[in-house]
Coordinates of N, CA and C in Angstrom, one line a residue:
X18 N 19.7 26.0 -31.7 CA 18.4 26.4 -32.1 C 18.1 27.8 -31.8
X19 N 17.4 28.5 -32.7 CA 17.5 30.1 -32.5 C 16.0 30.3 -31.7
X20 N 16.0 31.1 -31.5 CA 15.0 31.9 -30.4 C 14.2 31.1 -29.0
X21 N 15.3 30.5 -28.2 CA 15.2 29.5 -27.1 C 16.0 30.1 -25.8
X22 N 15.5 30.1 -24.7 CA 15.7 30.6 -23.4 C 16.4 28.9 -22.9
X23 N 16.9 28.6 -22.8 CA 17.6 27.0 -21.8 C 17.4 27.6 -20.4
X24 N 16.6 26.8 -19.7 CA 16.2 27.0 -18.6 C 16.6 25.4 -18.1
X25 N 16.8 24.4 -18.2 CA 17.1 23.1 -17.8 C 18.3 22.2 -18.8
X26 N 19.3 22.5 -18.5 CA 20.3 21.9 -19.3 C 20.1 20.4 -19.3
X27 N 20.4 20.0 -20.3 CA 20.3 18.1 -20.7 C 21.2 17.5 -19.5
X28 N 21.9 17.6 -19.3 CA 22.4 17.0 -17.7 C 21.8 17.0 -16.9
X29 N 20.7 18.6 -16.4 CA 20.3 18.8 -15.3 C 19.4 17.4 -15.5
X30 N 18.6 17.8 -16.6 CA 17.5 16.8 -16.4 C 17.9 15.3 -16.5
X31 N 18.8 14.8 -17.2 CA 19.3 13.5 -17.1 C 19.4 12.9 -15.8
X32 N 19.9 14.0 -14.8 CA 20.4 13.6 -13.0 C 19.5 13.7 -12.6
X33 N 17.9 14.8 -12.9 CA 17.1 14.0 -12.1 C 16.2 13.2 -12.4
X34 N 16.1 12.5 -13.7 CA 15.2 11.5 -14.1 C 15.9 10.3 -13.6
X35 N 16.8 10.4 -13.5 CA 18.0 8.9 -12.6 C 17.4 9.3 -11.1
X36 N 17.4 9.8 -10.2 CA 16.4 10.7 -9.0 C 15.4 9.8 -9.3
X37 N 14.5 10.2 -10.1 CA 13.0 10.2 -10.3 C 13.1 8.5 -10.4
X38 N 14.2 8.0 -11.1 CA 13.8 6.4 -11.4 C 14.2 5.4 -10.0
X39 N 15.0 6.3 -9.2 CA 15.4 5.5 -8.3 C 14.1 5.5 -7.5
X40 N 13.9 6.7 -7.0 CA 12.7 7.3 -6.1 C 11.0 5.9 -6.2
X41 N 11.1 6.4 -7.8 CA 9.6 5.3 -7.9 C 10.4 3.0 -8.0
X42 N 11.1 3.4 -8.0 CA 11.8 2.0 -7.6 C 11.9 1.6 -6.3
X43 N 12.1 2.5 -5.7 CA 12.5 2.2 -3.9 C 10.5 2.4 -3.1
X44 N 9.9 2.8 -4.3 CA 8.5 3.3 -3.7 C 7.5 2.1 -4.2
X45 N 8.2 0.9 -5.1 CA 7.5 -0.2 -5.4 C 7.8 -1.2 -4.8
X46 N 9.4 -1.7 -4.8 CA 9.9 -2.3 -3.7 C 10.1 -4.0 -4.6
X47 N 9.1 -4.7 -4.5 CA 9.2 -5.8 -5.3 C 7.9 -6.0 -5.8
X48 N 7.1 -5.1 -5.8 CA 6.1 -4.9 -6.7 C 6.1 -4.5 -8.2
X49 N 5.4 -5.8 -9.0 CA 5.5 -5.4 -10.6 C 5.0 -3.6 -10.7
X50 N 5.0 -3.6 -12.1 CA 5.0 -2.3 -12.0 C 4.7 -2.1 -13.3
X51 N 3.6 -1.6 -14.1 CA 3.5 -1.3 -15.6 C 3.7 0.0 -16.1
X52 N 4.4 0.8 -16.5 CA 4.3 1.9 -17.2 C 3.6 2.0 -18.3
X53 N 2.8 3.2 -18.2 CA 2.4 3.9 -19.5 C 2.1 4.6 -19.5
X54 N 2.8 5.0 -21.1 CA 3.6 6.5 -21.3 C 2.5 7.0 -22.1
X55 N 2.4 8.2 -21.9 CA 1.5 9.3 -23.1 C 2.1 9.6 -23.9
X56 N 1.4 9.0 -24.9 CA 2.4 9.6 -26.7 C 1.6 11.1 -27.2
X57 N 1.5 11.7 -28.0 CA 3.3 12.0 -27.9 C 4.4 12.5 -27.0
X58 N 4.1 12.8 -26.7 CA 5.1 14.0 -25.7 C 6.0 13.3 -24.5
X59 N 5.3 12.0 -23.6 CA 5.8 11.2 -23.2 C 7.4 10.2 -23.5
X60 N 7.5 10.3 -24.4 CA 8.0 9.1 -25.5 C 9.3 9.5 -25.0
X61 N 10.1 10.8 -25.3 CA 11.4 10.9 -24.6 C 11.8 10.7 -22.8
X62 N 11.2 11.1 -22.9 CA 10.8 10.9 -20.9 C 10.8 10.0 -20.9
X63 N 10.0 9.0 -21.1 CA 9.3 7.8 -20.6 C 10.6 7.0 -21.1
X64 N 11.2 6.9 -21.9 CA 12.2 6.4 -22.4 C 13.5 6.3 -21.4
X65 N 13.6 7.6 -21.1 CA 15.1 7.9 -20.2 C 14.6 7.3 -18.9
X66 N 13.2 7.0 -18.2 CA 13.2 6.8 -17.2 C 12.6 5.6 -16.8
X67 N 12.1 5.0 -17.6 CA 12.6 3.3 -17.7 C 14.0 3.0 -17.9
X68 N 14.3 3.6 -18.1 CA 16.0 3.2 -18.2 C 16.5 3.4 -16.9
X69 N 16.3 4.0 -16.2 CA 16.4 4.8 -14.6 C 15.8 4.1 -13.4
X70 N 14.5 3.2 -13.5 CA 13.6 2.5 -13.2 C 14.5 0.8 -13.1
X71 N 15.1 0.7 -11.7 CA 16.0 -0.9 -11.5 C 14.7 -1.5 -11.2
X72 N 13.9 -2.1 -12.1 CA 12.5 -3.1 -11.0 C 12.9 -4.5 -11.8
X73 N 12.7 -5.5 -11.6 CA 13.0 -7.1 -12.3 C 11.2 -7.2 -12.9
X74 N 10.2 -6.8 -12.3 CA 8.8 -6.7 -12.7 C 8.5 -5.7 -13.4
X75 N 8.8 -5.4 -14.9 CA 8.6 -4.4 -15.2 C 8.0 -3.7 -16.4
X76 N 7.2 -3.6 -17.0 CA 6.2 -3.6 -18.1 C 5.8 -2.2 -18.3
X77 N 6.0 -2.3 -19.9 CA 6.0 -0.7 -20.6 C 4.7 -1.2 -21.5
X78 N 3.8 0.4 -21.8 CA 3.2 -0.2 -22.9 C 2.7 1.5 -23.1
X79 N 1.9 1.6 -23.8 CA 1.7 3.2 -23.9 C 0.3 3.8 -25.0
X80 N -0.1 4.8 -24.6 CA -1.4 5.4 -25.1 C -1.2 6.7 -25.5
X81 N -1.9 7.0 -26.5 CA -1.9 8.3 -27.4 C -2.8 8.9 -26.7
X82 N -2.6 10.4 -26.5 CA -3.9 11.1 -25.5 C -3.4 12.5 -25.5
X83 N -4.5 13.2 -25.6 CA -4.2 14.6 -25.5 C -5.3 15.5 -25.6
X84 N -4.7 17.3 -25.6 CA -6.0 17.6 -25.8 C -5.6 19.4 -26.4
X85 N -4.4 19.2 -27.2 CA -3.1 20.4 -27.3 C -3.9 19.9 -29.2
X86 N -3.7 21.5 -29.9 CA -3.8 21.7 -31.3 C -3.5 22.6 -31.6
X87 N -2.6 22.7 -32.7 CA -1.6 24.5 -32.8 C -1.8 25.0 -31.6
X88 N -0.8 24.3 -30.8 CA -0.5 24.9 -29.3 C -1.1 25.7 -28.5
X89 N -2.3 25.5 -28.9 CA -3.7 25.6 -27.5 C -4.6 24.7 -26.9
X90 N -4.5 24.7 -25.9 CA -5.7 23.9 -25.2 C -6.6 23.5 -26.0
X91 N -7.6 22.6 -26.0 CA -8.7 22.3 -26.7 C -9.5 22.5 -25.7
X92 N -9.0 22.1 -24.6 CA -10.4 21.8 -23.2 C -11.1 20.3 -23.3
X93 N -10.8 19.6 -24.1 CA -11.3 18.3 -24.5 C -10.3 17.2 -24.6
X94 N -10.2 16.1 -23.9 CA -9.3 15.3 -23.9 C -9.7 14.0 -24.7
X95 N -8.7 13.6 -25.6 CA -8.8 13.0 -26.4 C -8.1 11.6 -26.5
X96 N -8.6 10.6 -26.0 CA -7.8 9.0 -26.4 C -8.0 8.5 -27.7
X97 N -6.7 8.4 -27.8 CA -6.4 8.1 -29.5 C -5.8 7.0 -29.7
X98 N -5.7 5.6 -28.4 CA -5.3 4.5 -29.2 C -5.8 3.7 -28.3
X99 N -5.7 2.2 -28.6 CA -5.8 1.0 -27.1 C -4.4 0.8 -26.4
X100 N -4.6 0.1 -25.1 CA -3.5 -0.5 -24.9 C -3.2 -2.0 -25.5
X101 N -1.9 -1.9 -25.3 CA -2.0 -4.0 -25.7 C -2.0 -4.3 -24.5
X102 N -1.6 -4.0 -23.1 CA -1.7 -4.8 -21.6 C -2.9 -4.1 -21.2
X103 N -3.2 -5.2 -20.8 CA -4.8 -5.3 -19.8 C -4.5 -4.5 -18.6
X104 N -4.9 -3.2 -18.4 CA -4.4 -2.9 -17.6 C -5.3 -3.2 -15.8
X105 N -6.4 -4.2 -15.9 CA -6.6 -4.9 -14.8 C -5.9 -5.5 -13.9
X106 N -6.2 -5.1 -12.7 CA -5.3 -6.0 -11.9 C -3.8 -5.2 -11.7
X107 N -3.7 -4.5 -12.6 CA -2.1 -4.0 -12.7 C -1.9 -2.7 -11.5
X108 N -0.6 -2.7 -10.9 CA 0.1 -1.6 -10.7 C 0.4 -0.4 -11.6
X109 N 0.0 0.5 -12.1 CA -0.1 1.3 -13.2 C 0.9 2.9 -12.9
X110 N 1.7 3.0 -13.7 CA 2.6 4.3 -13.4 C 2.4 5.3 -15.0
X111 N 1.4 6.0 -15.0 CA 1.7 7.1 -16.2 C 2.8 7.9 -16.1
X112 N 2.7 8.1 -17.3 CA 4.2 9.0 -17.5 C 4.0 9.7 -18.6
X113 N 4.0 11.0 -18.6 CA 4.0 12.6 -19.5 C 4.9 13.3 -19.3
X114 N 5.3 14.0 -20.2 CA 6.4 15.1 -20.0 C 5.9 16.4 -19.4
X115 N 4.5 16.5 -19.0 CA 4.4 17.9 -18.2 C 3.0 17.9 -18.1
X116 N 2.9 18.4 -16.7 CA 1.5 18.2 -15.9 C 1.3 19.9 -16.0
X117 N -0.1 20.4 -16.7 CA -0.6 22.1 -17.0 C -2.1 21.8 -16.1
X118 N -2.5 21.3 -17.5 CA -4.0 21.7 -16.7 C -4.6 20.4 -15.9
X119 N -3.9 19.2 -16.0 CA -4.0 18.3 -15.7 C -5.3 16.9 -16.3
X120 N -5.6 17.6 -17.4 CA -6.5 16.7 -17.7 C -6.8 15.8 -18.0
X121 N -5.7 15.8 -18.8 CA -5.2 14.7 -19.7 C -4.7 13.3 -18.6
X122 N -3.9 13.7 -17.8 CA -3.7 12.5 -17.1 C -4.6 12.2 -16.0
X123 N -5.9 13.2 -15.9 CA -7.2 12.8 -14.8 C -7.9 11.1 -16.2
X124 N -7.8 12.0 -16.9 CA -8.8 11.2 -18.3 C -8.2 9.8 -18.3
X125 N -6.7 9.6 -18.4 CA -6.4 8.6 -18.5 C -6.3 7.5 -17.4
X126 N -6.4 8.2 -16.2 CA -6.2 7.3 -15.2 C -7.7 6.8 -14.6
X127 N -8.3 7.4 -14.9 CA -9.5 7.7 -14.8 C -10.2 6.1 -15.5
X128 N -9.6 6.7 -17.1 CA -9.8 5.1 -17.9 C -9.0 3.8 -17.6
X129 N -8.0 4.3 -16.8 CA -7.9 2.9 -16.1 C -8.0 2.1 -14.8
X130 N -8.3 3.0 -13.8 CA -9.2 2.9 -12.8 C -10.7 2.0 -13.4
X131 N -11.2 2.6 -14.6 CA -12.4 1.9 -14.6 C -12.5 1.1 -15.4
X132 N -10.8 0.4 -16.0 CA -10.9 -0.9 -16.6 C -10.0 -2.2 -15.5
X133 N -10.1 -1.7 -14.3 CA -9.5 -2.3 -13.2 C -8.6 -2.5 -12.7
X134 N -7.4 -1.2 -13.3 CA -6.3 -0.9 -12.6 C -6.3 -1.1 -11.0
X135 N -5.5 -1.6 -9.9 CA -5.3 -2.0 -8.7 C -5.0 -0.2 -8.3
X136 N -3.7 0.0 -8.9 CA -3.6 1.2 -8.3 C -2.7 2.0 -9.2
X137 N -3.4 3.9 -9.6 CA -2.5 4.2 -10.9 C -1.8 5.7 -9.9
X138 N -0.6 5.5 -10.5 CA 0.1 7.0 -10.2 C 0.8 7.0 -11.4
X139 N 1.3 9.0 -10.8 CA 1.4 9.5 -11.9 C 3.4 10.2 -12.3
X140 N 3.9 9.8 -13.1 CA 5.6 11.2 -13.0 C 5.2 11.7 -14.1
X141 N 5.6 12.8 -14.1 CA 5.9 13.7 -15.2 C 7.1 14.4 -14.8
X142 N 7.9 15.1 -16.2 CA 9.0 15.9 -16.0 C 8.9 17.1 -15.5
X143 N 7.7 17.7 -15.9 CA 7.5 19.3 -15.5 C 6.1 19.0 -15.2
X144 N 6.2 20.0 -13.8 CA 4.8 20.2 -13.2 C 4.6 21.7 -13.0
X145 N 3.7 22.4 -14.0 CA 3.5 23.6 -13.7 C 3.0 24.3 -12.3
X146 N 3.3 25.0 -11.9 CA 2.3 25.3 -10.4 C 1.6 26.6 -11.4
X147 N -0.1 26.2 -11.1 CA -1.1 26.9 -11.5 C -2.3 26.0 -10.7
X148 N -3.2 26.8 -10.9 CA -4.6 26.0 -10.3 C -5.2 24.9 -11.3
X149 N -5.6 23.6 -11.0 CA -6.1 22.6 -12.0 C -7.5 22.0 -11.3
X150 N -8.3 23.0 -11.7 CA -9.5 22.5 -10.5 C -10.2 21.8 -11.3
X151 N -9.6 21.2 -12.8 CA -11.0 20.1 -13.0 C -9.9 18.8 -13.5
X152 N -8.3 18.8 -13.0 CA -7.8 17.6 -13.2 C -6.8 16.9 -12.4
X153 N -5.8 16.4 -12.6 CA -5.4 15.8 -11.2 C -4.4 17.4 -10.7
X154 N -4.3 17.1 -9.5 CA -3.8 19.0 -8.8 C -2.2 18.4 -9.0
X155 N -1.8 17.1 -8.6 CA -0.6 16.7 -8.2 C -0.2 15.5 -8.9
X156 N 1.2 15.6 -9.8 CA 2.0 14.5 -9.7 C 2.5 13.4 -8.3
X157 N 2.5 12.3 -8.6 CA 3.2 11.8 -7.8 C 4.8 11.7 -7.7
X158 N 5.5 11.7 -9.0 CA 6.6 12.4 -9.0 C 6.9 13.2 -10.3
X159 N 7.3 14.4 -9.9 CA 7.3 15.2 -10.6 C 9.3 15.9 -10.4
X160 N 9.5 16.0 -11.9 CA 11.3 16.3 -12.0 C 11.2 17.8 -11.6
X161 N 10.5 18.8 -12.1 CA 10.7 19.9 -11.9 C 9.3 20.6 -11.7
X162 N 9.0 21.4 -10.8 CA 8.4 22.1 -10.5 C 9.0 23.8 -11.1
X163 N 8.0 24.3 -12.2 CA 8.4 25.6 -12.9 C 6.7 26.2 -13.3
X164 N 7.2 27.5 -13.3 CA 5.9 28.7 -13.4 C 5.3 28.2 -14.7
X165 N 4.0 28.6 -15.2 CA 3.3 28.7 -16.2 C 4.1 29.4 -17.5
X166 N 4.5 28.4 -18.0 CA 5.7 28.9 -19.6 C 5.3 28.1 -20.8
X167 N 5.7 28.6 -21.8 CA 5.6 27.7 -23.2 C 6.8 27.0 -22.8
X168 N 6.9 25.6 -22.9 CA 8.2 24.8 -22.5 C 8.1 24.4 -23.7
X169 N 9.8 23.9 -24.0 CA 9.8 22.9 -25.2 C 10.7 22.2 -24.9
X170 N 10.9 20.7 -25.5 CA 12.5 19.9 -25.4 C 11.7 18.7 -24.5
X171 N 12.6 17.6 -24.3 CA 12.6 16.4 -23.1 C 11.0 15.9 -24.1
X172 N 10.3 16.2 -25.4 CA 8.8 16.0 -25.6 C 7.7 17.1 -25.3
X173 N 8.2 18.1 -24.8 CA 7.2 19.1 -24.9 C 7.5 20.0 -26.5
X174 N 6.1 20.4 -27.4 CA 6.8 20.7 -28.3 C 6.1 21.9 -28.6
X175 N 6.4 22.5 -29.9 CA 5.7 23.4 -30.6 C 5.2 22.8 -31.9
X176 N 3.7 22.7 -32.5 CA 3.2 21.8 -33.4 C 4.0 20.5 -34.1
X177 N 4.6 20.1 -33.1 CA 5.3 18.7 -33.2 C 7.1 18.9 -33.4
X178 N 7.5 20.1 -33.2 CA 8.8 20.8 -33.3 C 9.3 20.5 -32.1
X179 N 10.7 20.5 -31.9 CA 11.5 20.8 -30.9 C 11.4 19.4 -30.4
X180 N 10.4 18.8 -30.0 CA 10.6 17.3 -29.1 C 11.7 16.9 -28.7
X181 N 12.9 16.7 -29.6 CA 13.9 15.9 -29.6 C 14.8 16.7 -28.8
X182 N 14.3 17.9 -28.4 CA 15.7 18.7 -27.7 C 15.8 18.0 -26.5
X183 N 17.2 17.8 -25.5 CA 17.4 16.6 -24.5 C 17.3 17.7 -23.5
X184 N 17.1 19.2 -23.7 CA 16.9 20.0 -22.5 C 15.6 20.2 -22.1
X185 N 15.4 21.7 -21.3 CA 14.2 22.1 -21.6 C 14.5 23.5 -21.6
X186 N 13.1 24.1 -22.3 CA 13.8 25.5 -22.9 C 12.3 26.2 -22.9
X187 N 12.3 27.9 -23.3 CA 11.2 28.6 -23.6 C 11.9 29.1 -24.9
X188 N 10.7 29.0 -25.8 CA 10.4 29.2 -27.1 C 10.3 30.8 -27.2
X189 N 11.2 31.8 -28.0 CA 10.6 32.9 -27.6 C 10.3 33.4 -29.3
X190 N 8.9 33.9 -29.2 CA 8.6 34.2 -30.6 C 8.8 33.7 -31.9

């Protein structure tokens, strides 16, 4: 791919999403456990790390949400589907490919807190460090901790580009 910085080789991140799956498996214990992934950007992640994720209780389901348009902020968070699981009563684990401003996954957890989730946390693959003073500050597990960059790959994209790359990378011009 031309004009791309590889800052996270497809291995690196493969070893620690296996990390990340063991981590939130050993932190459920024999507790069910429902995932749900944020489309779009979620979908490759969320994929590799259900796979990573040893639980026998274990339930995937997923929501469209965002708040990104020709690759700027909107400031406005937007749910764009239902779920099919009830997410009452559930153990609830979101899952995005990168925590910025954090809004998006305050919005969603938020919506399911007040459709009677038991208890929701959060992975993402990339957690920017910047200030997020109006959405969640912190992942609960997060793969990489990296500066404020245009990322792309693993689901982070450029107007729907790049997703499919298995690294992660900066887009340059």
């Amino acid at each position: 791919m031309e004009n791309i910085e590889v800052i996270k080789t497809p291995g690196e991140v493969n070893r620690r999403i296996c990390e990340m799956g063991a981590e939130i498996a050993a932190a459920c214990g024999t507790t069910p456990l429902t995932m749900i992934v944020v489309m779009n950007g979620g979908l490759f992640f969320g994929a590799k790390l259900a796979e990573a994720i040893k639980l026998e209780d274990f339930y995937i389901d997923s929501i469209a949400a965002g708040s990104y348009k020709h690759d700027l902020c909107t400031g406005n968070v937007e749910l764009r589907s239902t779920l099919k699981l009830d997410p009452k009563g559930r153990n609830i684990l979101i899952v995005d490919e990168v925590l910025d401003t954090g809004r998006t996954l305050k919005a969603v957890r938020d919506t399911l807190l007040d459709m009677g989730a038991l208890d929701v946390r959060t992975a993402v693959l990339v957690e920017k460090e910047l200030p997020r003073p109006n959405g969640i500050e912190h992942a609960n597990w997060a793969g990489f901790l990296m500066d404020d960059r245009y990322l792309i790959g693993c689901g982070m994209d450029s107007e729907e580009k790049y997703r499919h790359y298995p690294g992660i990378a900066i887009l340059h011009g």
